[in-house]
Structure formats: structure tokens, C-alpha cells
Tab-separated table of C-alpha atoms and ligand atoms in Angstrom:
chain	number	residue	atom	x	y	z
O	1	MET	CA	50.423	-44.305	-31.244
O	2	PRO	CA	53.939	-42.655	-31.190
O	3	VAL	CA	55.430	-41.458	-27.945
O	4	VAL	CA	57.343	-38.701	-27.110
O	5	TYR	CA	60.554	-38.323	-24.884
O	6	SER	CA	61.102	-41.930	-25.381
O	7	ALA	CA	64.690	-41.845	-25.233
O	8	LEU	CA	65.234	-42.249	-21.447
O	9	SER	CA	68.127	-43.415	-19.640
O	10	VAL	CA	67.066	-46.147	-17.279
O	11	ASN	CA	68.811	-44.461	-14.349
O	12	ASP	CA	67.435	-40.933	-14.934
O	13	THR	CA	64.318	-40.624	-12.326
O	14	THR	CA	63.945	-37.023	-13.158
O	15	ALA	CA	63.206	-37.520	-16.557
O	16	PRO	CA	59.572	-37.019	-17.781
O	17	LYS	CA	57.474	-40.192	-18.206
O	18	PRO	CA	56.686	-40.846	-22.122
O	19	ILE	CA	53.455	-39.082	-23.181
O	20	SER	CA	51.430	-39.598	-26.334
O	21	ILE	CA	51.562	-36.686	-28.927
O	22	ALA	CA	48.120	-36.230	-28.370
O	23	ASP	CA	48.568	-35.483	-24.538
O	24	ALA	CA	51.332	-33.256	-25.460
O	25	LEU	CA	49.381	-31.230	-28.060
O	26	ALA	CA	46.706	-30.940	-25.289
O	27	ARG	CA	49.329	-29.575	-22.815
O	28	VAL	CA	50.431	-26.987	-25.373
O	29	HIS	CA	46.792	-26.029	-26.093
O	30	ALA	CA	46.466	-25.386	-22.287
O	31	ARG	CA	49.687	-23.328	-22.349
O	32	ILE	CA	48.643	-21.510	-25.313
O	33	ALA	CA	44.727	-21.042	-23.322
O	34	ALA	CA	46.683	-19.908	-20.128
O	35	ALA	CA	49.049	-17.187	-22.137
O	36	CYS	CA	46.219	-15.735	-23.663
O	37	GLN	CA	44.372	-15.345	-20.365
O	38	VAL	CA	47.392	-13.827	-18.789
O	39	ALA	CA	47.221	-11.320	-22.052
O	40	ASN	CA	43.809	-10.963	-21.957
O	41	ARG	CA	43.597	-12.046	-25.769
O	42	ASP	CA	40.939	-14.850	-27.275
O	43	PRO	CA	42.766	-17.989	-27.846
O	44	ALA	CA	40.750	-18.332	-31.295
O	45	GLU	CA	43.165	-15.749	-32.455
O	46	VAL	CA	46.276	-17.488	-31.954
O	47	THR	CA	46.989	-20.689	-34.237
O	48	LEU	CA	49.078	-23.844	-33.385
O	49	LEU	CA	51.662	-24.711	-36.196
O	50	ALA	CA	53.010	-28.281	-35.031
O	51	VAL	CA	56.322	-28.444	-36.447
O	52	SER	CA	57.094	-31.697	-37.746
O	53	LYS	CA	60.527	-31.585	-39.232
O	54	THR	CA	62.494	-34.703	-39.347
O	55	LYS	CA	59.344	-36.391	-37.479
O	56	PRO	CA	58.033	-39.179	-39.275
O	57	GLU	CA	54.478	-39.292	-41.353
O	58	SER	CA	53.242	-41.642	-38.147
O	59	ALA	CA	53.716	-38.737	-36.056
O	60	ILE	CA	51.704	-36.507	-38.397
O	61	HIS	CA	48.837	-39.084	-38.560
O	62	ALA	CA	48.985	-39.066	-34.869
O	63	ALA	CA	48.736	-35.303	-34.111
O	64	LEU	CA	45.808	-35.052	-37.032
O	65	ALA	CA	43.996	-37.877	-35.285
O	66	ALA	CA	44.078	-35.536	-32.235
O	67	GLY	CA	42.637	-32.622	-33.961
O	68	GLN	CA	46.001	-30.801	-35.194
O	69	THR	CA	45.602	-29.027	-38.619
O	70	ALA	CA	48.312	-27.137	-39.491
O	71	PHE	CA	52.144	-28.441	-39.630
O	72	GLY	CA	55.478	-26.656	-40.194
O	73	GLU	CA	58.208	-28.240	-42.364
O	74	SER	CA	61.464	-26.770	-42.741
O	75	TYR	CA	64.035	-28.855	-44.888
O	76	LEU	CA	62.302	-29.905	-48.104
O	77	GLN	CA	63.915	-33.334	-48.884
O	78	ASP	CA	62.632	-34.456	-45.691
O	79	ALA	CA	59.168	-32.844	-46.174
O	80	MET	CA	58.244	-34.171	-49.468
O	81	PRO	CA	57.274	-37.707	-48.761
O	82	LYS	CA	55.420	-36.548	-46.273
O	83	LEU	CA	53.363	-34.167	-48.178
O	84	MET	CA	52.769	-36.877	-50.759
O	85	ALA	CA	51.226	-39.046	-48.300
O	86	ALA	CA	47.618	-40.022	-48.078
O	87	TYR	CA	45.887	-38.584	-45.108
O	88	PRO	CA	42.495	-38.864	-43.538
O	89	ARG	CA	42.045	-35.172	-43.716
O	90	GLN	CA	44.222	-33.074	-45.643
O	91	PRO	CA	47.093	-31.357	-43.343
O	92	GLU	CA	47.559	-27.410	-44.242
O	93	TRP	CA	51.428	-27.406	-45.018
O	94	HIS	CA	53.552	-24.357	-43.642
O	95	PHE	CA	56.967	-24.090	-45.145
O	96	ILE	CA	59.117	-22.301	-42.300
O	97	GLY	CA	62.794	-23.420	-43.376
O	98	PRO	CA	65.604	-21.566	-45.241
O	99	ILE	CA	64.892	-21.172	-48.555
O	100	GLN	CA	67.374	-22.018	-51.334
O	101	SER	CA	66.410	-20.191	-54.931
O	102	ASN	CA	66.546	-23.745	-56.757
O	103	LYS	CA	63.643	-25.297	-54.540
O	104	THR	CA	61.329	-22.859	-54.932
O	105	ARG	CA	59.017	-24.548	-57.258
O	106	ASP	CA	58.219	-27.281	-54.909
O	107	ILE	CA	57.662	-25.342	-51.997
O	108	ALA	CA	55.528	-22.683	-54.213
O	109	ASN	CA	53.103	-25.562	-55.124
O	110	HIS	CA	53.130	-28.060	-52.484
O	111	PHE	CA	52.483	-25.482	-49.364
O	112	ALA	CA	49.734	-23.043	-48.369
O	113	TRP	CA	51.875	-20.887	-46.676
O	114	VAL	CA	55.610	-19.887	-46.582
O	115	HIS	CA	56.739	-18.358	-43.301
O	116	SER	CA	60.510	-17.461	-44.363
O	117	VAL	CA	60.725	-15.215	-47.284
O	118	ASP	CA	63.498	-12.737	-46.737
O	119	ARG	CA	64.528	-11.637	-50.346
O	120	ILE	CA	62.886	-10.077	-53.378
O	121	LYS	CA	64.588	-12.700	-55.420
O	122	VAL	CA	63.269	-16.033	-53.635
O	123	ALA	CA	59.651	-13.875	-53.277
O	124	ARG	CA	59.589	-13.372	-57.368
O	125	ARG	CA	60.212	-16.983	-58.127
O	126	LEU	CA	57.683	-18.501	-55.302
O	127	SER	CA	55.151	-16.031	-57.243
O	128	ASP	CA	56.028	-16.759	-60.833
O	129	GLN	CA	56.289	-20.451	-59.738
O	130	ARG	CA	52.662	-20.895	-57.676
O	131	ASP	CA	50.352	-22.899	-60.265
O	132	ASP	CA	47.335	-20.482	-61.484
O	133	SER	CA	45.418	-23.531	-60.054
O	134	LEU	CA	45.858	-22.646	-56.609
O	135	PRO	CA	45.001	-19.706	-54.632
O	136	PRO	CA	48.017	-17.123	-53.971
O	137	LEU	CA	50.666	-18.265	-51.325
O	138	ASN	CA	50.233	-16.879	-48.100
O	139	CYS	CA	53.809	-15.550	-46.963
O	140	CYS	CA	55.319	-14.099	-43.556
O	141	LEU	CA	58.348	-12.057	-44.251
O	142	GLN	CA	61.322	-13.253	-41.919
O	143	VAL	CA	63.131	-10.558	-40.313
O	144	ASN	CA	66.343	-10.745	-38.638
O	145	ILE	CA	65.123	-9.232	-35.661
O	146	SER	CA	68.148	-9.883	-33.372
O	147	GLY	CA	70.216	-8.481	-35.717
O	148	GLU	CA	72.490	-11.746	-35.792
O	149	ALA	CA	75.306	-11.917	-38.505
O	150	ALA	CA	74.674	-15.552	-39.207
O	151	LYS	CA	70.827	-15.670	-39.112
O	152	ALA	CA	68.003	-15.549	-42.247
O	153	GLY	CA	66.209	-12.867	-42.404
O	154	VAL	CA	65.396	-9.459	-43.880
O	155	SER	CA	67.012	-6.603	-41.637
O	156	PRO	CA	64.388	-4.137	-40.123
O	157	ALA	CA	66.241	-1.377	-42.454
O	158	GLU	CA	65.318	-3.369	-45.627
O	159	LEU	CA	61.784	-4.596	-44.605
O	160	GLY	CA	59.979	-1.750	-46.356
O	161	GLU	CA	61.451	-2.728	-49.526
O	162	LEU	CA	60.637	-6.026	-49.546
O	163	VAL	CA	57.066	-5.510	-48.181
O	164	ALA	CA	56.559	-3.143	-51.222
O	165	ALA	CA	57.993	-5.698	-53.887
O	166	VAL	CA	55.913	-8.466	-52.461
O	167	ARG	CA	52.547	-6.746	-52.430
O	168	GLU	CA	52.961	-6.176	-56.261
O	169	MET	CA	53.577	-10.217	-56.814
O	170	PRO	CA	50.026	-11.244	-58.092
O	171	ARG	CA	50.331	-15.066	-56.701
O	172	LEU	CA	51.708	-14.458	-53.223
O	173	THR	CA	49.236	-12.814	-50.537
O	174	LEU	CA	51.432	-10.931	-47.924
O	175	ARG	CA	49.968	-12.052	-44.737
O	176	GLY	CA	52.696	-10.691	-41.807
O	177	LEU	CA	56.173	-11.182	-40.093
O	178	MET	CA	58.234	-14.040	-38.914
O	179	CYS	CA	60.978	-14.209	-36.425
O	180	ILE	CA	63.206	-16.662	-34.916
O	181	PRO	CA	64.847	-14.356	-32.170
O	182	ALA	CA	68.265	-15.192	-30.239
O	183	ARG	CA	67.989	-17.680	-27.429
O	184	ALA	CA	66.543	-16.076	-24.239
O	185	THR	CA	65.698	-17.990	-20.962
O	186	ASP	CA	64.289	-15.053	-18.928
O	187	PRO	CA	60.603	-14.045	-20.062
O	188	ALA	CA	61.641	-10.148	-20.207
O	189	ALA	CA	64.260	-10.853	-22.519
O	190	GLN	CA	62.128	-13.122	-24.821
O	191	ALA	CA	59.527	-10.588	-25.153
O	192	LEU	CA	61.768	-7.711	-26.849
O	193	PRO	CA	62.438	-8.918	-30.124
O	194	PHE	CA	58.811	-10.457	-30.134
O	195	ARG	CA	57.510	-6.849	-29.068
O	196	ALA	CA	60.145	-5.142	-31.995
O	197	LEU	CA	58.615	-7.698	-34.598
O	198	ALA	CA	55.075	-6.464	-33.253
O	199	GLU	CA	56.006	-2.741	-33.525
O	200	LEU	CA	57.378	-3.178	-37.180
O	201	ALA	CA	53.921	-4.689	-37.948
O	202	VAL	CA	52.068	-1.678	-36.242
O	203	ALA	CA	54.423	0.571	-38.592
O	204	LEU	CA	53.791	-1.148	-41.745
O	205	ARG	CA	50.013	-1.475	-40.858
O	206	SER	CA	49.959	2.529	-40.466
O	207	GLU	CA	51.307	2.788	-44.171
O	208	GLY	CA	48.445	1.016	-45.473
O	209	HIS	CA	49.512	-2.612	-45.482
O	210	ALA	CA	47.130	-5.009	-44.312
O	211	LEU	CA	48.995	-7.496	-42.070
O	212	ASP	CA	47.135	-10.166	-39.748
O	213	THR	CA	49.834	-12.554	-38.933
O	214	LEU	CA	52.874	-12.534	-36.391
O	215	SER	CA	54.246	-15.761	-36.848
O	216	MET	CA	56.485	-15.996	-33.380
O	217	GLY	CA	57.144	-18.292	-30.471
O	218	MET	CA	58.140	-21.998	-30.343
O	219	SER	CA	58.385	-24.385	-27.598
O	220	ALA	CA	60.532	-22.147	-25.145
O	221	ASP	CA	59.147	-18.938	-25.750
O	222	LEU	CA	55.519	-19.291	-26.909
O	223	GLU	CA	53.720	-17.417	-23.835
O	224	ALA	CA	56.521	-14.381	-24.365
O	225	ALA	CA	55.100	-14.198	-27.920
O	226	ILE	CA	51.658	-14.567	-27.260
O	227	ALA	CA	51.801	-11.805	-24.695
O	228	GLU	CA	53.587	-9.654	-27.326
O	229	GLY	CA	50.561	-10.396	-29.861
O	230	ALA	CA	51.740	-13.716	-31.810
O	231	THR	CA	48.705	-15.028	-34.153
O	232	ILE	CA	50.962	-17.979	-35.142
O	233	VAL	CA	53.007	-20.359	-32.651
O	234	ARG	CA	55.562	-22.700	-34.149
O	235	VAL	CA	55.987	-25.724	-31.760
O	236	GLY	CA	57.970	-28.695	-32.509
O	237	THR	CA	59.801	-30.006	-29.484
O	238	ASP	CA	57.054	-29.907	-27.139
O	239	ILE	CA	54.436	-31.794	-29.290
O	240	PHE	CA	56.747	-34.419	-31.284
O	241	GLY	CA	59.700	-34.585	-28.617
O	242	ALA	CA	63.299	-33.965	-29.296
O	243	ARG	CA	64.926	-34.087	-32.658
O	244	SER	CA	68.026	-36.039	-32.869
H	1	PLP	C1	62.663	-26.165	-35.754
H	1	PLP	C2	61.510	-24.758	-35.697
H	1	PLP	C3	60.319	-24.550	-34.761
H	1	PLP	C4	60.112	-25.344	-33.613
H	1	PLP	O1	61.150	-25.235	-32.597
H	1	PLP	P1	60.739	-26.229	-31.053
H	1	PLP	O2	62.129	-25.184	-30.343
H	1	PLP	O3	61.275	-27.341	-31.348
H	1	PLP	O4	59.560	-25.956	-30.808
H	1	PLP	C5	60.029	-23.139	-35.173
H	1	PLP	N1	60.048	-22.504	-35.963
H	1	PLP	C6	61.067	-22.887	-36.611
H	1	PLP	C7	61.485	-21.653	-37.908
H	1	PLP	C8	61.603	-23.621	-36.475
H	1	PLP	O5	62.920	-24.275	-37.681
């Protein structure tokens, strides 16, 4: 069974002991359950997306064997061999990374979900290229919620236009919103961008858009995200170990 946290210095007595992916998953589920209890939410409302980017196929096998179903990948080239591999149960694949428009065909046809749609051109290509034999592609719109110049995502000001366009695209199902906020360690600071994303979803729902998904929260901030209404948390490091 693959082991996480394995690259330990022999002199580092404070480093965590290696734990299995199954144990790491159990810990993350316990964190989700505890965060739901604090927030008075049903844990069944929160889906754990295991972010396996850069990790080998063996890590996916280990997580699948431990009951994990949904997997997130960010880099298409790294992801494709893993998507093509044979598994005892078919993983549900989510694309969560930046989308180059020349890569949309594989994203459109090999994933069940895309969390990182942030412009009309990319959305249109995904819809046009999604095979008719497949159900519509579940999409979240990535919002640049912290307003960082270098970060992907549609600005809150331009979100309405993107929502209206995606709603008209026949091979996409608009499910909700996604964000990757600026890093913060203080829980109160972590909560602010998540609350802002949740408020954008409330506003869109009041305009008649049926959105059921808030994809927000990662290893370091999933508790804050659940407190603000996350329905999908995307966790990599705390399941599979640090990425090199
Ligand atoms: C890598 C990644 C994650 C997982 O981050 P961790 O901090 O390792 O849990 C979540 N979401 C996106 C979009 C990512 O690229």
C-alpha cells in the first residue's frame, strides 16, 4: 500500500509517521464530519474530491480500494495515462486545472466534471466537443474571488455574462461556482472569500439559476469552506502527501 509523508529526515523526530492513503482518507472524512457538525450541516451534503494530480496510478488504486470515488486532476498530460488505466471500479474524473483552448477536446470527453471554466470561448469549445453519446459535462465556473491579478477565474463583475452564456450551451450542465482564494492561515480570514463565493451563488439563484455546487476548500482550509457552504472540497496533500 502506498505511503504518504514518506520522505522523512532521519533526524526529524517531529515529522509525522508515515500513514497509508486509507488512513489519510479516514482522517479527512473525520475532519469533514467535525466541520459539518460545527456548521450544523449533513455530511452527506459534502463530497470529497481526492486531488491526485502528479500522483501515480497506484495512489488512485489505493484510494479507490479505500472507498474513494471522485478524483481531481489539474494537468492534462499527467492525467491522461491515469484516466486510460483500468480500475476495479471506474473513478469519477474531475478536471480542476487551468484550461488551454487547444486541450479542450480531451477535457470535454474524458471527464465527468470541469471545475475551472472561466471564459466563454473555453465553455463553447467544451460544449461543441463533448461527444453526443456522453451525458452533458458538469461545469463549475471558477471565480477569481480574491481579485489576484495572476490568478485564473472570471471576475465577479463578469460572472453574470458567463453564467448566461454557459446556460445556453447544450452539452454543458452548469452546476455551480469554484474558487481558489489567496492563501490565509487564520480561519476568519479563510472564511471571507468562501462567504463571498457563497453570496454570488445566492444572488445567481435569486435570478433563477439552479446552482447546487460550491467547489471550495482544500487541505488547509476545508473547515472554513464547509462552514460557508462548500458542497465539494478538493483535497490533495492531506490524502496523498506533499507534491514534489
Ligand atoms: C492542487 C489543487 C487542490 C488540492 O490542494 P491541496 O492543498 O493539496 O489539498 C485543490 N484544488 C485545486 C484547483 C488544485 O489545483
